[in-house]
mmCIF file of C-alpha atoms and ligand atoms in Angstrom:
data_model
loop_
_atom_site.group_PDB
_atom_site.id
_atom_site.type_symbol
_atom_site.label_atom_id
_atom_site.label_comp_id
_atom_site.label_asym_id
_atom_site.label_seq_id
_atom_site.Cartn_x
_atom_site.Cartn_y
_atom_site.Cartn_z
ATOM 1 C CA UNK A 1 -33.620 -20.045 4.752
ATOM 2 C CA UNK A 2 -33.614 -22.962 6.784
ATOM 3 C CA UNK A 3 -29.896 -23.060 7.247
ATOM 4 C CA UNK A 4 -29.427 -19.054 8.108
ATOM 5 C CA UNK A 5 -31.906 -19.638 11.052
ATOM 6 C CA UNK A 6 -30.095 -22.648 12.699
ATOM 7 C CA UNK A 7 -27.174 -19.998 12.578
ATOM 8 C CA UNK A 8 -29.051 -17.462 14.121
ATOM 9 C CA UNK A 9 -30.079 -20.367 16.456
ATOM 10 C CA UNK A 10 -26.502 -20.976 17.157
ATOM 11 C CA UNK A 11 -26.314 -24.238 15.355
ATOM 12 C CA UNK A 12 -22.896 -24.937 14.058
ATOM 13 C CA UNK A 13 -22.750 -24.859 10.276
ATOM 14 C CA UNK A 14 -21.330 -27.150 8.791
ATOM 15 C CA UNK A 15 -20.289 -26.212 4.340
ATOM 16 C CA UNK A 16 -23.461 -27.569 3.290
ATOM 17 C CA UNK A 17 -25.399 -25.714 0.608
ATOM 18 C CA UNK A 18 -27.776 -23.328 1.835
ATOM 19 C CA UNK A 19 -28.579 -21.609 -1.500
ATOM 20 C CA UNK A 20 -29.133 -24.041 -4.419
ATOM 21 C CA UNK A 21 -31.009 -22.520 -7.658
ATOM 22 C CA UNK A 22 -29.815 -23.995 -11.189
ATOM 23 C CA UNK A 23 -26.739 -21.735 -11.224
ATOM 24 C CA UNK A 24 -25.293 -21.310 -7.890
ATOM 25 C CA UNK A 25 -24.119 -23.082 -4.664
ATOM 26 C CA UNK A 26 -23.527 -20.602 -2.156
ATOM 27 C CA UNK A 27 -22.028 -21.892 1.161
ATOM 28 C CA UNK A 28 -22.993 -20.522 4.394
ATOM 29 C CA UNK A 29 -20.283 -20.620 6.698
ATOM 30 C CA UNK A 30 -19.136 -20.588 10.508
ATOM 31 C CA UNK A 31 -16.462 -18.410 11.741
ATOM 32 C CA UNK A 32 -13.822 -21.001 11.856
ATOM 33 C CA UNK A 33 -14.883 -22.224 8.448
ATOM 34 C CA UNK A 34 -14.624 -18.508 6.909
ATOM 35 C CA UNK A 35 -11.283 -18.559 8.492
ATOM 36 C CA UNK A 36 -10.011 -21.590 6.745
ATOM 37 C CA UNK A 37 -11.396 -20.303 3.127
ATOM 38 C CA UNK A 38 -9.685 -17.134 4.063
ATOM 39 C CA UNK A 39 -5.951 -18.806 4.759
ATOM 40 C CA UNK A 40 -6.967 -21.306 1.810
ATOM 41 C CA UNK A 41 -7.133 -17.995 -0.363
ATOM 42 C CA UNK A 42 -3.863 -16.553 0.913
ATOM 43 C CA UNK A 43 -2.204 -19.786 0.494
ATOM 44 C CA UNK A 44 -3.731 -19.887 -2.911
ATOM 45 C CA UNK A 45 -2.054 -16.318 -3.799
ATOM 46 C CA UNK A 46 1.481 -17.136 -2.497
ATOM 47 C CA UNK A 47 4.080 -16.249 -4.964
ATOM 48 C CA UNK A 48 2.667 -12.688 -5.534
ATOM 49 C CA UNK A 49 3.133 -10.004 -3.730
ATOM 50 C CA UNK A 50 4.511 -11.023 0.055
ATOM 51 C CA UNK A 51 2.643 -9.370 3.040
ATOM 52 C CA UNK A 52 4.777 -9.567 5.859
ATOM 53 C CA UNK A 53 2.645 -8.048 8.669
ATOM 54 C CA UNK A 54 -0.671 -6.124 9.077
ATOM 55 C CA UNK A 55 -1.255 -3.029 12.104
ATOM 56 C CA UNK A 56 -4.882 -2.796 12.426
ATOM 57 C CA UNK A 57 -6.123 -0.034 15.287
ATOM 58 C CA UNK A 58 -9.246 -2.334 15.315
ATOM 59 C CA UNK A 59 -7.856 -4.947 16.759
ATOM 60 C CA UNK A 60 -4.758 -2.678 18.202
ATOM 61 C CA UNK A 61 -1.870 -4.499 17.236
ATOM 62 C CA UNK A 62 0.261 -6.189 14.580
ATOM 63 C CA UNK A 63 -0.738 -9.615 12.873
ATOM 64 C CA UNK A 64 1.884 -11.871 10.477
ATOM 65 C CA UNK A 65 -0.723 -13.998 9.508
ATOM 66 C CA UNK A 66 -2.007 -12.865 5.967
ATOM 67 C CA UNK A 67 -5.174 -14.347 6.809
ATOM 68 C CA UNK A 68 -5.564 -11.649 9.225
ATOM 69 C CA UNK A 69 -5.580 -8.800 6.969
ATOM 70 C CA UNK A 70 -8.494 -7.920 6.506
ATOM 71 C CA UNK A 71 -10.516 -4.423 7.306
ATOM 72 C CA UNK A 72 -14.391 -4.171 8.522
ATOM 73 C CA UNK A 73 -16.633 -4.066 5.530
ATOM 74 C CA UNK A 74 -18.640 -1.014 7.166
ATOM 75 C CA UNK A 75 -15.415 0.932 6.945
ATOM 76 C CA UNK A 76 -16.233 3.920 5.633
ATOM 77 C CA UNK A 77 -13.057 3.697 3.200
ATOM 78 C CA UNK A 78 -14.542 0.864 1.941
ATOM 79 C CA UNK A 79 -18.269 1.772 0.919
ATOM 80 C CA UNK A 80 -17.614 5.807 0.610
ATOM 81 C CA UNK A 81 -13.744 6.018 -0.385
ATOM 82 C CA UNK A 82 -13.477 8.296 2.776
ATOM 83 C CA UNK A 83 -9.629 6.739 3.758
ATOM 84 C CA UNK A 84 -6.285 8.824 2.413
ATOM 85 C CA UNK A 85 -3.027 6.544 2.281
ATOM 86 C CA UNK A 86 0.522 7.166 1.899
ATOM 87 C CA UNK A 87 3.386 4.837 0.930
ATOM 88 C CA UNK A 88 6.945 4.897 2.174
ATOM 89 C CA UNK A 89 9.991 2.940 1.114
ATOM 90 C CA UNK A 90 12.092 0.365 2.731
ATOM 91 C CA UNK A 91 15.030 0.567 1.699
ATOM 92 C CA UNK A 92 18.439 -1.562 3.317
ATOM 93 C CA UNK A 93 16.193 -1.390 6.778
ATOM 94 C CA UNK A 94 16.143 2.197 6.402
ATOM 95 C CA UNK A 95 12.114 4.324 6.093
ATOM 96 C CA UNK A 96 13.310 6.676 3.267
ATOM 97 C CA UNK A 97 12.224 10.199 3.249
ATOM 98 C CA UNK A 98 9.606 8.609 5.708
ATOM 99 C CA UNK A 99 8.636 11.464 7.479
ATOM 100 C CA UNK A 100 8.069 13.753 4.345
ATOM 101 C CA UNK A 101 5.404 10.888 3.720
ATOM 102 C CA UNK A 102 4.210 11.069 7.006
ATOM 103 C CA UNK A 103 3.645 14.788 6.681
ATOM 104 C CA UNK A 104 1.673 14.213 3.380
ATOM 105 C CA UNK A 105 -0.349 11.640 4.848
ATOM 106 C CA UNK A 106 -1.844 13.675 7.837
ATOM 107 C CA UNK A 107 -2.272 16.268 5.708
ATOM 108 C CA UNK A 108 -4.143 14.555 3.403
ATOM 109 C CA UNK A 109 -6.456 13.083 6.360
ATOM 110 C CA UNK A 110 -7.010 16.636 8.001
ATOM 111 C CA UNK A 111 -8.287 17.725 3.870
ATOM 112 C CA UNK A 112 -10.628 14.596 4.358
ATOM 113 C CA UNK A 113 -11.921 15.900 7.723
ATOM 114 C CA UNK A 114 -10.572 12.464 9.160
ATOM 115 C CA UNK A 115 -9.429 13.292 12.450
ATOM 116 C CA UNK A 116 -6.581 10.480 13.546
ATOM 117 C CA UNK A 117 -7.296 9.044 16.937
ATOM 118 C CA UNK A 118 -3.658 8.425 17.640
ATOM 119 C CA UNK A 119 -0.913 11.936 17.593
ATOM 120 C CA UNK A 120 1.896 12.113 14.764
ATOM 121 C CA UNK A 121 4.413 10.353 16.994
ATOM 122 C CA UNK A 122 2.340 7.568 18.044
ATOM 123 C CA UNK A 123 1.491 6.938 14.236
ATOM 124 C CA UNK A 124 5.074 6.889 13.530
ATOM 125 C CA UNK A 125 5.803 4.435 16.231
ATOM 126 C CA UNK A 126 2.937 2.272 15.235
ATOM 127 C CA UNK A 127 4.464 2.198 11.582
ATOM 128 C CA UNK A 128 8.149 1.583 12.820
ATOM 129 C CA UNK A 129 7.160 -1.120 14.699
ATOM 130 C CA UNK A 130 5.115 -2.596 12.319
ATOM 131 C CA UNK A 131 7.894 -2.632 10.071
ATOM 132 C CA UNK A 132 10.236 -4.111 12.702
ATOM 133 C CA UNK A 133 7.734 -7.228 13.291
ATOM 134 C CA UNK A 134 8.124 -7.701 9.282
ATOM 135 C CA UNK A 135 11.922 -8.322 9.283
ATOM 136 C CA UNK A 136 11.435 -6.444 6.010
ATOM 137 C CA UNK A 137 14.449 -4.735 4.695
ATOM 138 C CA UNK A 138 13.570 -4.349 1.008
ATOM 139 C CA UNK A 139 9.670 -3.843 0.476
ATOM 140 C CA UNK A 140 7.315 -0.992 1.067
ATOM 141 C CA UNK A 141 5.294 0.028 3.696
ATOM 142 C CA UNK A 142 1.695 1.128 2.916
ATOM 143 C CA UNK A 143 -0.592 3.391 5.254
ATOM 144 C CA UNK A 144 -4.334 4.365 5.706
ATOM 145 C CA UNK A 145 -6.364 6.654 7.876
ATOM 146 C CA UNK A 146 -9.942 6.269 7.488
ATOM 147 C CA UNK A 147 -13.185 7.534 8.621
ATOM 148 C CA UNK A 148 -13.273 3.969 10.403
ATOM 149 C CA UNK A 149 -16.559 1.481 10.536
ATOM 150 C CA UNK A 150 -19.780 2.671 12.085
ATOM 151 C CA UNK A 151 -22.532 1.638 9.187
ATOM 152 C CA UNK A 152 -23.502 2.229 5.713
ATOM 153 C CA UNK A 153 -24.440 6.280 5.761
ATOM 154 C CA UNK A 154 -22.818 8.501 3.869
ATOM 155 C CA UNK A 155 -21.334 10.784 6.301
ATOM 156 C CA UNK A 156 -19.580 9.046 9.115
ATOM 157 C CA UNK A 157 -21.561 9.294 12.376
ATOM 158 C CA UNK A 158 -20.965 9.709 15.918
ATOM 159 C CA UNK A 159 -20.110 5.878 15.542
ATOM 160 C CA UNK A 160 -17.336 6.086 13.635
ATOM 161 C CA UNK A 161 -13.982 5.712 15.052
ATOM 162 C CA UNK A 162 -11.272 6.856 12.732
ATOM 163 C CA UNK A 163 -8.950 3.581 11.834
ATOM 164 C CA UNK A 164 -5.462 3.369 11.072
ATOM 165 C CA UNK A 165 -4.216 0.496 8.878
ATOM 166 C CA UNK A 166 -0.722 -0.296 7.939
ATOM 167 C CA UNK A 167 1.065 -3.088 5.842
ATOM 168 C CA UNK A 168 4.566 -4.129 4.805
ATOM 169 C CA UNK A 169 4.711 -5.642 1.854
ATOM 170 C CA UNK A 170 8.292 -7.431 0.395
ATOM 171 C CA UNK A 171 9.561 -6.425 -2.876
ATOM 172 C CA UNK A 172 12.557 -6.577 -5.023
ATOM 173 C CA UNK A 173 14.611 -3.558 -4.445
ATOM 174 C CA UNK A 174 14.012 -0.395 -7.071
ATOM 175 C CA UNK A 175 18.003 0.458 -6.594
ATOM 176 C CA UNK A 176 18.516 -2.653 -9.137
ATOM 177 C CA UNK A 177 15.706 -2.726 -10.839
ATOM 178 C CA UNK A 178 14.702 0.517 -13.264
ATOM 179 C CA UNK A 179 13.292 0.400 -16.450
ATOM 180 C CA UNK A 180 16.143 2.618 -17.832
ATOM 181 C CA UNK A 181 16.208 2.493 -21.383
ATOM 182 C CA UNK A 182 13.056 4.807 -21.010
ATOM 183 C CA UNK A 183 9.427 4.413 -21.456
ATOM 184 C CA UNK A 184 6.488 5.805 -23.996
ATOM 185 C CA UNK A 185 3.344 7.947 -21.909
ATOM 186 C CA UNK A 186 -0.308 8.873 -23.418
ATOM 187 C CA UNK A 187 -2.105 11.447 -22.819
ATOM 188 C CA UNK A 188 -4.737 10.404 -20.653
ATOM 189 C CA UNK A 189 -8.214 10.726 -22.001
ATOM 190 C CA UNK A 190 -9.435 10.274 -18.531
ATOM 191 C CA UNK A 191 -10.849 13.328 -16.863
ATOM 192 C CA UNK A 192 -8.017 14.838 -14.412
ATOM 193 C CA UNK A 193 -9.250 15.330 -11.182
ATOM 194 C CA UNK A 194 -10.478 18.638 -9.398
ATOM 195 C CA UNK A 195 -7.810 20.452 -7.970
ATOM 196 C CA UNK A 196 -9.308 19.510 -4.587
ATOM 197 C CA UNK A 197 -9.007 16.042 -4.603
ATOM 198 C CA UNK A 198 -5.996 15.953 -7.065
ATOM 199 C CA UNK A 199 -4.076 17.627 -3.836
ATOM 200 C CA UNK A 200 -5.518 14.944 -1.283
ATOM 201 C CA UNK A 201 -4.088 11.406 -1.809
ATOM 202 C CA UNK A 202 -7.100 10.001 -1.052
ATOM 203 C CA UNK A 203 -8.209 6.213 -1.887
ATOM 204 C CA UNK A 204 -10.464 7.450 -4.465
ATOM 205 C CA UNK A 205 -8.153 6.419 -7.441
ATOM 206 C CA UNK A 206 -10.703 5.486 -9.680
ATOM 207 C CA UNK A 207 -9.426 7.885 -12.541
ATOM 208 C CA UNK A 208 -6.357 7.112 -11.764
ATOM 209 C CA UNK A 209 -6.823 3.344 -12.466
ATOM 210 C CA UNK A 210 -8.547 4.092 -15.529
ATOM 211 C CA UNK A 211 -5.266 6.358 -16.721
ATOM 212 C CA UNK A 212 -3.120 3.276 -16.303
ATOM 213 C CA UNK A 213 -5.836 0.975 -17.996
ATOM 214 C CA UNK A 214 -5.879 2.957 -21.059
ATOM 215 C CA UNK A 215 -2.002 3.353 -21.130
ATOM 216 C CA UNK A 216 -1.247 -0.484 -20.837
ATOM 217 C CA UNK A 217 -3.825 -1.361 -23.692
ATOM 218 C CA UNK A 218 -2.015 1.113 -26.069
ATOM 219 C CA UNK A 219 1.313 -0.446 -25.240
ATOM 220 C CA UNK A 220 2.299 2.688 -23.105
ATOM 221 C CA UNK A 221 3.764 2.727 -19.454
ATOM 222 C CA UNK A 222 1.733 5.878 -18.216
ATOM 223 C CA UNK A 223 -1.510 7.942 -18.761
ATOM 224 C CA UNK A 224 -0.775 12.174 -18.772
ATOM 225 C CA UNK A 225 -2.901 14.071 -17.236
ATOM 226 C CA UNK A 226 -3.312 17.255 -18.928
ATOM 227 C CA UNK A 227 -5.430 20.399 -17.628
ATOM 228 C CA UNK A 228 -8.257 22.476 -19.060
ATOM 229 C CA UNK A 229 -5.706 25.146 -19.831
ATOM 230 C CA UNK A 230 -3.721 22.249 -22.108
ATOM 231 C CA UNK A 231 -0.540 22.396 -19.265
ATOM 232 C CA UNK A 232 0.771 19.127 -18.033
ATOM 233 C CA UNK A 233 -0.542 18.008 -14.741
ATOM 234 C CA UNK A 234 0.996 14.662 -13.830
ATOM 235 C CA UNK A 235 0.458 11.253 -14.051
ATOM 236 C CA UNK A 236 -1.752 8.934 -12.897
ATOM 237 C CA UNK A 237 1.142 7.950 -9.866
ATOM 238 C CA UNK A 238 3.627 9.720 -10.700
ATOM 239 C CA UNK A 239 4.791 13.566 -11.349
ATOM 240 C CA UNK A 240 6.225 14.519 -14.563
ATOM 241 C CA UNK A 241 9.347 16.875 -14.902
ATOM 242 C CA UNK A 242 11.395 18.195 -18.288
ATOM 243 C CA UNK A 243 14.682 20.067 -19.275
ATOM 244 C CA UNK A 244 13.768 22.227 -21.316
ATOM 245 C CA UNK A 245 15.541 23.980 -24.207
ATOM 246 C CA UNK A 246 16.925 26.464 -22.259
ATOM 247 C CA UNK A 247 18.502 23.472 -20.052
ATOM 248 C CA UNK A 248 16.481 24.709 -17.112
ATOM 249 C CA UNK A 249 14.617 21.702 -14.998
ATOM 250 C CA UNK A 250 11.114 22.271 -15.011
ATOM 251 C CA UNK A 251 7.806 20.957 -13.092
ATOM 252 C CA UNK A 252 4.849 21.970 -13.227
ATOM 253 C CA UNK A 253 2.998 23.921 -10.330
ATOM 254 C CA UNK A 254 1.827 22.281 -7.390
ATOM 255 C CA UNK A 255 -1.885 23.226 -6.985
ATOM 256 C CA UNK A 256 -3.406 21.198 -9.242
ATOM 257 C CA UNK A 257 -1.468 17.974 -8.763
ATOM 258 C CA UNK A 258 -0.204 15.532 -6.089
ATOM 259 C CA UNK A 259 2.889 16.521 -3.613
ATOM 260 C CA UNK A 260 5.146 13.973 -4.630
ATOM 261 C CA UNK A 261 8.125 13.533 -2.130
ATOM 262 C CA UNK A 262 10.149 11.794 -5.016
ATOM 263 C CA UNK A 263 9.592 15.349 -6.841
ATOM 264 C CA UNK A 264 10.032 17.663 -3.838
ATOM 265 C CA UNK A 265 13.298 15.249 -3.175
ATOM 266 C CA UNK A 266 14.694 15.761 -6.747
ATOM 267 C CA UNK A 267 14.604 19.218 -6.819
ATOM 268 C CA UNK A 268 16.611 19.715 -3.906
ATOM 269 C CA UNK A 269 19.199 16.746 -5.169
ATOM 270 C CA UNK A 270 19.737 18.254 -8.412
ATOM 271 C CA UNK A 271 20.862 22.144 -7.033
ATOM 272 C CA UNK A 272 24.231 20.218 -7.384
ATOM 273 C CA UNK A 273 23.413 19.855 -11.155
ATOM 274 C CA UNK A 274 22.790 23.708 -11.133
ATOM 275 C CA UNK A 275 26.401 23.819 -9.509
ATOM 276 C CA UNK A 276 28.594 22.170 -11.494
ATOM 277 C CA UNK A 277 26.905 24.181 -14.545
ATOM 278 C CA UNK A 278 24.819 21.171 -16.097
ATOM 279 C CA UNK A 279 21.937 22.767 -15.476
ATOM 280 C CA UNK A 280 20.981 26.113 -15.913
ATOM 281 C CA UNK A 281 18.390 26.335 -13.087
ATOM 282 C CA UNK A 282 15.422 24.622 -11.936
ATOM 283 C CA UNK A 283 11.946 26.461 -11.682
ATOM 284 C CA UNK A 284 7.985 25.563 -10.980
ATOM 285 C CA UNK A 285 6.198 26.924 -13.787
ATOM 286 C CA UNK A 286 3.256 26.017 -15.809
ATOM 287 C CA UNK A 287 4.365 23.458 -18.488
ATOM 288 C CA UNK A 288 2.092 23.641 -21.930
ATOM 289 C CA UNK A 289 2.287 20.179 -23.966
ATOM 290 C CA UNK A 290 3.724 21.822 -26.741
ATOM 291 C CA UNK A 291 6.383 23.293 -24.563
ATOM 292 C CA UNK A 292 6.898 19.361 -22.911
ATOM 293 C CA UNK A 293 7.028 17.720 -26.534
ATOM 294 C CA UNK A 294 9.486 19.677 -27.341
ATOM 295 C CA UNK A 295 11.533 19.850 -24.247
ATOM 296 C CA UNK A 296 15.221 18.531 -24.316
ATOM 297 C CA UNK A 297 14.284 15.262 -21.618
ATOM 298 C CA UNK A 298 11.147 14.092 -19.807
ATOM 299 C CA UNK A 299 11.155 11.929 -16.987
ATOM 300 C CA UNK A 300 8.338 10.609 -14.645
ATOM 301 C CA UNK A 301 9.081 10.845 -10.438
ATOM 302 C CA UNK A 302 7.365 8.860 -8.547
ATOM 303 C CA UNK A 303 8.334 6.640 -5.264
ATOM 304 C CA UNK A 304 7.465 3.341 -7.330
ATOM 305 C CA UNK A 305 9.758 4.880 -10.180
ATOM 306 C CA UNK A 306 12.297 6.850 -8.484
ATOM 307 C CA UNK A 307 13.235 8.798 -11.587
ATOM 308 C CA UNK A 308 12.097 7.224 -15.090
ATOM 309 C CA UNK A 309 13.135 8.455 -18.332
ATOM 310 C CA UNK A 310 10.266 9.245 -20.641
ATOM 311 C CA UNK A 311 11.436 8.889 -24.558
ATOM 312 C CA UNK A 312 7.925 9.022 -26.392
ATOM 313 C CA UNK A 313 4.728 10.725 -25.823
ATOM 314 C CA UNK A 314 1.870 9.808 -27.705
ATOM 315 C CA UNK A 315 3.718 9.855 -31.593
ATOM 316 C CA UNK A 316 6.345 12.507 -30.390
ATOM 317 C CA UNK A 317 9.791 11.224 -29.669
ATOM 318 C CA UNK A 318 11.492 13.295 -26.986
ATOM 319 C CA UNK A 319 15.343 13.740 -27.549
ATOM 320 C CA UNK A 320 14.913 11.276 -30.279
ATOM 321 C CA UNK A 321 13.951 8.431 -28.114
ATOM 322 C CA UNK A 322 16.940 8.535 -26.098
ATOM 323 C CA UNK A 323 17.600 8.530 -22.577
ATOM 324 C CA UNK A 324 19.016 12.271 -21.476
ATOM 325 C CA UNK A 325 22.264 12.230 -18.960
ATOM 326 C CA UNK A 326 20.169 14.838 -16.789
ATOM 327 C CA UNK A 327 17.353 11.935 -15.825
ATOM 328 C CA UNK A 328 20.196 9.669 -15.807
ATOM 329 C CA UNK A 329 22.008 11.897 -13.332
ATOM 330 C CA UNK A 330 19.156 12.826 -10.947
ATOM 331 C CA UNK A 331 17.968 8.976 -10.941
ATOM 332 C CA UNK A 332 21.786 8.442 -9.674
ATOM 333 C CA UNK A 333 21.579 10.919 -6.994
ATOM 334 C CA UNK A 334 18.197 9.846 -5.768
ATOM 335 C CA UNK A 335 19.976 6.129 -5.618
ATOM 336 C CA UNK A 336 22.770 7.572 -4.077
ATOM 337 C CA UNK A 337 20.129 9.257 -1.807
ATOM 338 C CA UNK A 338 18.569 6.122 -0.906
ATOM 339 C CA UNK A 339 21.905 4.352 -0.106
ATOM 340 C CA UNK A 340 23.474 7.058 2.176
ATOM 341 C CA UNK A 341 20.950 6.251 5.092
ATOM 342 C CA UNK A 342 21.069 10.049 6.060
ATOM 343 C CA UNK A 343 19.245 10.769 9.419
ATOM 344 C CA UNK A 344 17.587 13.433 7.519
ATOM 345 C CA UNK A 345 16.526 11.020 4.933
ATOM 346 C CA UNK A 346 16.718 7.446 6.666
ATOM 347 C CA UNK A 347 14.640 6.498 9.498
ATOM 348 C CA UNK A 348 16.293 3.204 10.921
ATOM 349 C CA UNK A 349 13.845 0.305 12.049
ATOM 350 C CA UNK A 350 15.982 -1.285 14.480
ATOM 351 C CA UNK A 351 15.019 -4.696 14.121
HETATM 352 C C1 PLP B 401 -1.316 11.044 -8.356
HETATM 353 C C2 PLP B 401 0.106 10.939 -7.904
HETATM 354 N N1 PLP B 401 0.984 11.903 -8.251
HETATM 355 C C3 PLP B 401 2.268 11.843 -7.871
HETATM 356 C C4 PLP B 401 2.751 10.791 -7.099
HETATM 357 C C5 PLP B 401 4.194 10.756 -6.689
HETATM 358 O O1 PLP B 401 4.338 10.877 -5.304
HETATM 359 P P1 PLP B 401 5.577 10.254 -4.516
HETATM 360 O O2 PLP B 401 6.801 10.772 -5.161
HETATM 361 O O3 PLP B 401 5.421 10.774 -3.142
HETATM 362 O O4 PLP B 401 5.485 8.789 -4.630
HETATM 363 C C6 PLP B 401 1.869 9.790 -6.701
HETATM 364 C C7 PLP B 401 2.344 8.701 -5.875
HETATM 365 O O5 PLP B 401 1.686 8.117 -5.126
HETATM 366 C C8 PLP B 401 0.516 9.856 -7.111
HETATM 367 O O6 PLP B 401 -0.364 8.912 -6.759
#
């Protein structure tokens, strides 16, 4: 008590204990002091993931120091989940299939009624550059538009000023490092979401979470959602696709699930599969899990997965636990893809 009113005061505080019951010592600390514990923390984390540099439109500008990175607790993405995010690929200094992403991502914000304060091309600048001050050329660059900070209500007031966050983060690249030998999925006994929010890629990933919480305790890589009809949805970060007996490759129907890029990406890369007769054709359709058991392959799509064969779900081995040369193919052309640094595809950074 004493201590938070010298504060108030403007006494400098020095890490004494200000709270001090049986159990806990809580420190009460200056600015400076908070500042320290936070680059103590960071420093503490090293070795982890690598963040490489932070755009924050609250303080309008880009920030290398991982200390830095940090968002206003009255953000209205934080306390309400009102935020929608979008992830793009760095791939040999090249933004793949960035502005597919980009297209999801405002999208997704004008679904959440969050109304950006800066125009498509000055969000795509802001992201560029952000990815320029990184020096990343093999990492991924992660994006949020929120309702922005204001208070604690539920729906944002007048206050609120919609934020845009952005951060590159360094990773090993995914054109060396796929879990090919193909992976076992659950069926999620989390509830799928609402069509409504299953179409926004909002921050609320809650279910999503769970999915992948239940999958790693039974030894599985991914969580499947399944609708109230019993047809495949997707998973809990990924879209699911099959070749079915008839050699056709199928997906399910967009309105109940996520717009994945890696999917929409796919199924214009393997037409050439179609062409040269290895596939028969490729439709949308609704996919029951009878149907998917029993398909011919399975493979998950996903930007974090690229294209990921899928050779057992729940007891069920699909094509006898082996990995099918179509989901070997279209992983090769989305590779390929990646590598080509198409303008259509590639957005160069220009470091
Ligand atoms: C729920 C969900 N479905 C599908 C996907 C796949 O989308 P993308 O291929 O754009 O990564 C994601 C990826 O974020 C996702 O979260």
């Amino acid at each position: 008590m004493m201590a938070a009113r010298n504060l108030q005061q403007g006494f400098k505080q020095s890490p004494d204990l200000v709270c001090n019951n049986e159990k806990t010592d809580i420190l009460l600390l200056s600015y400076s002091e908070a500042i320290e514990k936070l680059k103590a923390f960071r420093e503490k984390s090293k070795g982890k993931q690598q963040y490489l540099a932070m755009y924050s439109s609250i303080f309008g500008g880009i920030t290398t120091d991982p200390a830095a990175m940090v968002i206003p607790m009255d953000d209205h993405m934080v306390h309400r989940g009102h935020g929608v995010f979008d992830t793009t690929t760095i791939i040999e200094g090249y933004l793949y299939d960035f502005d597919e992403h980009l297209d999801r991502f405002l999208r997704s914000a004008s679904m959440a009624k969050i109304n950006p304060s800066f125009d498509r091309e000055t969000i795509r600048r802001i992201l560029i550059q952000t990815v320029k001050a990184s020096n990343c050329r093999e990492g991924t660059l992660r994006y949020w538009l929120s309702a922005g900070p204001g208070d604690f209500e539920l729906s944002p007031s007048s206050f609120h000023q919609p934020s845009l966050y952005a951060i590159v983060i360094q990773n090993p690249s995914l054109l060396h490092n796929n879990p090919n030998n193909g992976v076992k999925v659950i069926t999620s006994s989390v509830p799928i979401k609402a069509p409504q929010f299953a179409t926004i890629k909002s921050v609320n990933y809650l279910p999503n979470v769970l999915s992948k919480i239940e999958a790693d305790e039974s030894g599985a890589f991914a969580g499947i959602w399944v609708d109230e009809d019993g047809f495949v949805a997707e998973g809990a970060s990924m879209n699911v696709a099959f070749v079915s007996k008839e050699r056709e490759l199928v997906m399910p129907r967009g309105k109940k699930i996520l717009c994945g890029c890696t999917a929409k990406r796919v199924l214009r890369l393997g037409e050439c599969l179609v062409r040269d007769g290895r596939l028969k054709g490729i439709r949308l359709k609704d996919v029951s899990v009878k149907e998917g058991k029993e398909s011919q392959e399975m493979m998950l799509l996903g930007s974090g997965v690229l294209v990921c064969p899928v050779v057992q779900w729940d007891d069920h081995f699909i094509a006898n636990g082996n990995v099918g040369s179509i989901t070997q193919a279209l992983l090769n052309l989305v590779i390929e893809d990646m590598k080509s640094a198409l303008p259509s595809v590639g957005t160069p950074v220009h470091y």
